[in-house]
Coordinates of C-alpha atoms in Angstrom, one line a residue:
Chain A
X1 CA 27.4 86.3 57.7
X2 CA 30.2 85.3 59.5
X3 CA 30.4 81.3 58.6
X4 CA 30.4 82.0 54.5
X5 CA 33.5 84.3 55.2
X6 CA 34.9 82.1 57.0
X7 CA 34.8 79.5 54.5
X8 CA 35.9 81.8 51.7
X9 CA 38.8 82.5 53.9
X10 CA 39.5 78.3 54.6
X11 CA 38.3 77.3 51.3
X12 CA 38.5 80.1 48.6
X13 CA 41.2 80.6 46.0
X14 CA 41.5 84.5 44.9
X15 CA 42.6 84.1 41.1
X16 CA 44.5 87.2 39.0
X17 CA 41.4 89.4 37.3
X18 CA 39.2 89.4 40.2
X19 CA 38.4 85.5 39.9
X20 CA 37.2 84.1 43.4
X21 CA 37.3 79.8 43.2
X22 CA 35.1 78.7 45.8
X23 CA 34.1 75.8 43.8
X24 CA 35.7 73.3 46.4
X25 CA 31.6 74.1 48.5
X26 CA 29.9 76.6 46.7
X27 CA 29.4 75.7 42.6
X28 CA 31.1 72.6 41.5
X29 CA 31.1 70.8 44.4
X30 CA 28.5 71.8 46.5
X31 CA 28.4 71.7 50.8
X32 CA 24.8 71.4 50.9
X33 CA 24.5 71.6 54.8
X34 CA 26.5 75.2 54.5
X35 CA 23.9 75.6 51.7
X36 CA 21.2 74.9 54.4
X37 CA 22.7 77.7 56.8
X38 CA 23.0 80.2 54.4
X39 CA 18.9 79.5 53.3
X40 CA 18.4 80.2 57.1
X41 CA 20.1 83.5 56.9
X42 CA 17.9 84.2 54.1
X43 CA 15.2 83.1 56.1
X44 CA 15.6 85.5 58.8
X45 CA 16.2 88.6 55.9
X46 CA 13.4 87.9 53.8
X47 CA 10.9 84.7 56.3
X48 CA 8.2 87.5 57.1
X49 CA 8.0 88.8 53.5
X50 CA 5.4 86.1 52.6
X51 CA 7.7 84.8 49.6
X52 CA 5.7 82.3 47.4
X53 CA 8.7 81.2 45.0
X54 CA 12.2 81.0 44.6
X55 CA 13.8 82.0 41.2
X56 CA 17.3 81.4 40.1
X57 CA 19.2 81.3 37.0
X58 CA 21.3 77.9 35.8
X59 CA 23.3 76.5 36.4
X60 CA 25.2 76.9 40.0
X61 CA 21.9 78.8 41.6
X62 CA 20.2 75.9 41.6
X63 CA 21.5 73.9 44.3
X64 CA 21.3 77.1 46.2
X65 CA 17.7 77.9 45.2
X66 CA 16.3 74.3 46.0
X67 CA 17.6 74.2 49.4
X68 CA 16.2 77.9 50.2
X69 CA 12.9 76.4 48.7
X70 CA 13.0 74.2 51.5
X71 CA 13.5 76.9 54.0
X72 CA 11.0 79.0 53.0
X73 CA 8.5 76.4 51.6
X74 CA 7.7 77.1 48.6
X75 CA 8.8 76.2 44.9
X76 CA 11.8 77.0 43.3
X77 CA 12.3 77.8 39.8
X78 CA 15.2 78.1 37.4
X79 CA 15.4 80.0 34.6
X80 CA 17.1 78.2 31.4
X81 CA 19.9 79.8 29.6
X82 CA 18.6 78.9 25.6
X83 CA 15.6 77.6 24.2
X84 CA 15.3 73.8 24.8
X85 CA 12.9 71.8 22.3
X86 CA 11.0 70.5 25.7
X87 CA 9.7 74.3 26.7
X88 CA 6.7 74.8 24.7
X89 CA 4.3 77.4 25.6
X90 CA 4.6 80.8 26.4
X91 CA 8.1 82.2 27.4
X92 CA 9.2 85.5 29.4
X93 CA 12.8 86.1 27.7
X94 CA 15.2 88.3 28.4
X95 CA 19.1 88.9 27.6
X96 CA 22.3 88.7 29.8
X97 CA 25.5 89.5 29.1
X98 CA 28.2 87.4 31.1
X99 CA 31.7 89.0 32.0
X100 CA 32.9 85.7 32.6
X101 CA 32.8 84.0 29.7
X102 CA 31.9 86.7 27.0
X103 CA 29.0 86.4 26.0
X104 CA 25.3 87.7 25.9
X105 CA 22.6 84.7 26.2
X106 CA 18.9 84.4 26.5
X107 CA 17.4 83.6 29.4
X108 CA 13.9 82.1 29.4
X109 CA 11.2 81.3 32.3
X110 CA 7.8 79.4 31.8
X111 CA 5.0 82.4 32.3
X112 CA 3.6 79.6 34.2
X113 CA 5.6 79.2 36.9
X114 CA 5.8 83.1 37.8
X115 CA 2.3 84.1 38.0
X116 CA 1.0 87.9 38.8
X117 CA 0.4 87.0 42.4
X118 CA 4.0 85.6 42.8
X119 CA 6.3 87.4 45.8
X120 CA 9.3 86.0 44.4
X121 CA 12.9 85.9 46.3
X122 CA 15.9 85.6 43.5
X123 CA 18.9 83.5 44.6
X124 CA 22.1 83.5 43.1
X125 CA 25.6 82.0 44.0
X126 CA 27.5 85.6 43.3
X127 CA 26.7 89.4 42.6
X128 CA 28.9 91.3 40.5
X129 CA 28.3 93.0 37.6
X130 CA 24.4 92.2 38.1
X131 CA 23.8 91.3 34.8
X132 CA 22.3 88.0 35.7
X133 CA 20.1 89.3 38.8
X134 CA 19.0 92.4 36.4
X135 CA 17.2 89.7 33.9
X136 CA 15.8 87.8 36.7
X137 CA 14.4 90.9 38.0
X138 CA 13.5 91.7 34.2
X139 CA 11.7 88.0 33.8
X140 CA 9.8 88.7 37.4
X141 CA 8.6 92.1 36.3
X142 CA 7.3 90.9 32.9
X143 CA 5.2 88.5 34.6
X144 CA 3.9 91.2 36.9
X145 CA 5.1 89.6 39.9
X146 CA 6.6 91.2 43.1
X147 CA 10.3 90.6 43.5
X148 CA 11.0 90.4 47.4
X149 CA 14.6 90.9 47.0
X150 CA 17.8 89.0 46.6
X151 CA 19.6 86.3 48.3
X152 CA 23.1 86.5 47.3
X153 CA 25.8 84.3 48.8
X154 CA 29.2 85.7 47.5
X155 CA 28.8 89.5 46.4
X156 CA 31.9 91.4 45.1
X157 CA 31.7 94.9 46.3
X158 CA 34.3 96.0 44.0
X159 CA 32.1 95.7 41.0
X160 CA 29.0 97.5 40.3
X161 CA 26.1 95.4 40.5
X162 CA 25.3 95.8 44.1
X163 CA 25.3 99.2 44.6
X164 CA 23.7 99.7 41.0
X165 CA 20.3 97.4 42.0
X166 CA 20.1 99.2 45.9
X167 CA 19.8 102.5 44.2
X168 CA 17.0 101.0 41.9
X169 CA 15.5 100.1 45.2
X170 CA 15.9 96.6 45.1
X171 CA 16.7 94.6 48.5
X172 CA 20.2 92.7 48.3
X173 CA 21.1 90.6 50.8
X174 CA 24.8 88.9 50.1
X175 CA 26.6 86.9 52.8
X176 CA 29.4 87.7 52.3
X177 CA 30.7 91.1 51.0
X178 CA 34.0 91.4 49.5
X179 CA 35.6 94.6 49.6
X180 CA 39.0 93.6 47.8
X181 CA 40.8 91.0 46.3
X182 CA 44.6 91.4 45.9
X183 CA 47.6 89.8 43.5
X184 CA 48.9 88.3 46.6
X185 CA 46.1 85.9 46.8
X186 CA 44.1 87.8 49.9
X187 CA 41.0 89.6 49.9
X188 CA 38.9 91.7 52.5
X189 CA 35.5 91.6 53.3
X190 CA 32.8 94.7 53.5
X191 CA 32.3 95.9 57.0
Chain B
X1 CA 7.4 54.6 43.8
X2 CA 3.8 55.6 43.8
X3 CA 4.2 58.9 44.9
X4 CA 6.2 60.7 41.4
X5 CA 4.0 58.2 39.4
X6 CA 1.0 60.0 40.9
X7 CA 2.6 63.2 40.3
X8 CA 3.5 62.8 36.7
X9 CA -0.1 61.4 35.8
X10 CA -1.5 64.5 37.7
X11 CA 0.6 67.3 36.1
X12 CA 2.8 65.4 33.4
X13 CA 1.9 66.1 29.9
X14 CA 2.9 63.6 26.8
X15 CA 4.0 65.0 23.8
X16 CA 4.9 63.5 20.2
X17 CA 8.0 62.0 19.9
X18 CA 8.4 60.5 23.6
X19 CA 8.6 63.5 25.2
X20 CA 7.5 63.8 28.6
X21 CA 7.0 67.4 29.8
X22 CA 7.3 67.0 34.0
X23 CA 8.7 71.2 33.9
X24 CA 6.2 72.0 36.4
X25 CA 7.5 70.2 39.3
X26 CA 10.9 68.1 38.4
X27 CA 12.8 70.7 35.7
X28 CA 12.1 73.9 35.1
X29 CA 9.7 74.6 38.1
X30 CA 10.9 72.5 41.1
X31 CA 8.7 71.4 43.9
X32 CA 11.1 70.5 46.7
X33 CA 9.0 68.5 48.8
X34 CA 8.5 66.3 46.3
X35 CA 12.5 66.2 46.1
X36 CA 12.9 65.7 49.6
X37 CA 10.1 62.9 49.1
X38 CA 12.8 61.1 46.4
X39 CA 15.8 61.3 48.2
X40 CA 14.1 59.4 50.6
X41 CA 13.2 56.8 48.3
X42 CA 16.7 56.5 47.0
X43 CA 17.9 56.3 50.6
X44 CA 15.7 53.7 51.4
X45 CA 17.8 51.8 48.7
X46 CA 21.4 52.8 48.8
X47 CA 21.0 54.0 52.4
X48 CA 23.4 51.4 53.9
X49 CA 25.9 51.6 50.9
X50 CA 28.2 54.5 53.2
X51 CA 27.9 56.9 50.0
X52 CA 29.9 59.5 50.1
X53 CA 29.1 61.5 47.2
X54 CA 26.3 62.3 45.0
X55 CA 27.2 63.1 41.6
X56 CA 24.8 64.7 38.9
X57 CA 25.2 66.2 35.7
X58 CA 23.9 70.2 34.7
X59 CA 21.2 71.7 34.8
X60 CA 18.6 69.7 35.6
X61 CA 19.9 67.1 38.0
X62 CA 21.5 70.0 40.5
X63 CA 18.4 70.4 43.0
X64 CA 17.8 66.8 42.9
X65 CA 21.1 65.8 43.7
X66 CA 21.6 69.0 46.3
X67 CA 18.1 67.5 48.6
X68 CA 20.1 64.5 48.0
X69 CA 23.0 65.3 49.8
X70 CA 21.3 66.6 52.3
X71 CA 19.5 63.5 52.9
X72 CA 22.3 61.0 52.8
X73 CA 24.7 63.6 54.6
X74 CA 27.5 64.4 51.9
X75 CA 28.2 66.9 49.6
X76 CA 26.8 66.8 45.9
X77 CA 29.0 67.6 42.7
X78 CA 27.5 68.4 39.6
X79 CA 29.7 67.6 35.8
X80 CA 29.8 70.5 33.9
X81 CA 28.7 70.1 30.1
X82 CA 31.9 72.9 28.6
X83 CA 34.9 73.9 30.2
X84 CA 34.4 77.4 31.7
X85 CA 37.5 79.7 32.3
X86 CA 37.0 79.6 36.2
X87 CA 37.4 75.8 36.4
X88 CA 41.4 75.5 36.8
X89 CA 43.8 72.3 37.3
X90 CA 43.3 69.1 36.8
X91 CA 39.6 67.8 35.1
X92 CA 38.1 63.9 34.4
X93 CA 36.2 64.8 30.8
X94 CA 34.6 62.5 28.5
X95 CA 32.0 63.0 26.1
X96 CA 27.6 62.6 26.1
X97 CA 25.0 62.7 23.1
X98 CA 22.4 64.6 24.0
X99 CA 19.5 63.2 21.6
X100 CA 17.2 65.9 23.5
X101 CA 19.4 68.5 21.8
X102 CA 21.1 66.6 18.8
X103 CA 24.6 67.6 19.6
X104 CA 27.7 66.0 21.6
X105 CA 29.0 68.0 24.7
X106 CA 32.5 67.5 26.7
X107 CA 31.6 66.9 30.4
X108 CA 34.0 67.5 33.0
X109 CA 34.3 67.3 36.5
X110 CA 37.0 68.0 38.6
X111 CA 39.7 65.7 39.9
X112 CA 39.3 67.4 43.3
X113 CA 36.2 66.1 43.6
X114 CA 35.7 63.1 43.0
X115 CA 38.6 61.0 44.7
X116 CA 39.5 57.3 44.6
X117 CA 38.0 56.6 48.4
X118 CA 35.0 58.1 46.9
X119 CA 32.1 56.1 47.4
X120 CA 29.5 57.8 44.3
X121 CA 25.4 57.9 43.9
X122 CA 24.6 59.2 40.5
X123 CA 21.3 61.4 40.5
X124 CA 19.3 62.5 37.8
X125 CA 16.0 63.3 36.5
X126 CA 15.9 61.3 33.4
X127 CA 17.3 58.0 32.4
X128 CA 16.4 57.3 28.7
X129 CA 19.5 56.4 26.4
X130 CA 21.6 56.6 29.1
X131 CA 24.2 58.8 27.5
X132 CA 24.1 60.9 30.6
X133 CA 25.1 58.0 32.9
X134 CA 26.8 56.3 31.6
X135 CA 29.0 59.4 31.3
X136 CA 29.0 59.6 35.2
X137 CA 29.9 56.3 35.5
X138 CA 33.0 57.0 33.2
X139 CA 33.8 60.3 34.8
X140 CA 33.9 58.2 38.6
X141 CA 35.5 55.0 36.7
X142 CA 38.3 57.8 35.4
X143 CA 38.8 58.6 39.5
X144 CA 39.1 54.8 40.4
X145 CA 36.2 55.9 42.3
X146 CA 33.2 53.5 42.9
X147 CA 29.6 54.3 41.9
X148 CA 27.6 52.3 44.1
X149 CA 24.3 53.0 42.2
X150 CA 22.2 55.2 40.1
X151 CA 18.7 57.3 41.9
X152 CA 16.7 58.3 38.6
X153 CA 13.4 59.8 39.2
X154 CA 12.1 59.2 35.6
X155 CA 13.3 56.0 33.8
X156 CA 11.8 55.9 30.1
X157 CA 11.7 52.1 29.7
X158 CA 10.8 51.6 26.2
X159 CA 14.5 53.1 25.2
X160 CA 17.5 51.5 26.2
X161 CA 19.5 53.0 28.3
X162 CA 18.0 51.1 31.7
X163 CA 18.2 47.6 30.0
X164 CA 21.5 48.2 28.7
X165 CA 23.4 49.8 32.4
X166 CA 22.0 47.1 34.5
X167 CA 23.0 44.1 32.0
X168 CA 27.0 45.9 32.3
X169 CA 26.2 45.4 36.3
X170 CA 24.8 49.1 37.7
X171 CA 22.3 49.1 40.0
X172 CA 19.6 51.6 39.0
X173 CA 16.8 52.3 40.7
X174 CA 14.5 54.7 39.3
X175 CA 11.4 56.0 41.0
X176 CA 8.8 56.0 38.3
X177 CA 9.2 53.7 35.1
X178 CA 7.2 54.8 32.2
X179 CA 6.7 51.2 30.2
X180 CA 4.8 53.2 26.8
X181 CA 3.7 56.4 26.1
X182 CA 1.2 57.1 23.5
X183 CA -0.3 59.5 21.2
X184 CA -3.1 60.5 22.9
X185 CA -1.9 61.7 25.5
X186 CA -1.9 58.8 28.0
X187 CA 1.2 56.7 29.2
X188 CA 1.5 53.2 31.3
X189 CA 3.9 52.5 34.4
X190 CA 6.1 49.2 34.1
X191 CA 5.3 46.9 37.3

């Protein structure tokens, strides 16, 4: 995916420790027509897998997941990060730990918005570890739902998500692939 | 707007307390046709007032404010409720009760974002104190940024919040406004 790269490259900010700021289009602000290209990428990965829902995790997948909900037409849900006094009913939960801020949180979806018959497509705005797309996946298989695969826009090569969930057999698609990021503020992308 | 007060008499469910449960199509679950049906609405109103950027506050507001953007061509920014450790450089913070949740939160949102040409359209899914908004307003108000209006898709109008932001001078316009709710279940529209 050529036009995400080349955004990175225009827009991105490489930090020390592996920290990639694209939150100029990607998760603060957010470019939603660039949002609307990368859903159509998606779309031509994943358009004749008969998805019926879109899940993501809050809070930046959520732009992301909306506007691929509109691609694919169908819903899109996002799973919640704590328990909320307005969530009644049943749950799926299941824990994630995130490098970047420390911690390990619960992550909860509504078993009635990811049914059995669900093919469900997971969106996310980066892979990396894969701790977050591992509990999705985890939430989807609880409610005995198919998981498609994943739409990923950034993934970092360079840390062990990726490769970890293709060897479980799970379809990644990320559109852009970084290979390296160096002190000097550069990176490389993944043939 | 007829068509979300359809929608939330179809598949809304009152609970005690003056809660309003609308997770199967507006928070948790998100049906983005519906969305795209709203940002419509809210462009039919604010349409001609050359908005530059939509601004929303996490979680739930994101997808709203995303088909938004799309809509009135511009990007959409969402105010984070904690300061994470990839958010660097200058912030605008100031501080929301959540009476959902019982507790304060910072919200920030970056200076980069929201400029002083900046012409803003706050979006969210709930107006009911008005914490939330009125913390927007403060964040653009911080920028010397102007907010040109507010697109709410639910307005509770039997708490404050509405009263109180259009008597300081905001325009509001909210697509559904929920006059009572009551114990059994049922609830009325304002006129």
């Amino acid at each position: 995916m050529r036009l995400l790269e080349e955004r990175i490259l225009k827009d991105g900010k490489v930090r020390a420790g592996g920290v990639l700021k694209v939150d100029s289009f990607l998760n603060h602000q957010m470019d939603v027509n660039l949002f609307m290209e990368l859903a159509r990428q998606w779309y031509e990965a994943f358009g004749a897998d008969n998805v019926t829902k879109i899940l993501t995790i809050e809070a930046s997948g959520i732009g992301l997941a909306c506007v691929a909900g509109l691609v694919f037409g169908c819903p899109a849900v996002f799973a919640k990060k704590t328990k909320t006094k307005n969530i009644d009913g049943d749950l799926y939960k299941t824990q994630v730990e995130s490098f970047t801020h420390g911690t390990v949180y619960d992550v909860i979806v509504s078993r009635d918005y990811i049914r059995p018959e669900d093919r469900v497509l997971i969106i996310d705005d980066f892979l990396a570890n894969g701790a977050a797309l591992e509990g999705l996946c985890d939430l989807v298989s609880q409610a005995g739902a198919t998981v498609v695969g994943a739409g990923i826009a950034v993934e970092k090569c360079f840390q062990p998500g990726g490769e970890r969930l293709r060897k479980k057999g799970l379809r990644v698609e990320s559109l852009a692939r970084i290979k390296a990021m160096h002190d000097d503020g550069t990176l490389e992308f993944a043939d």
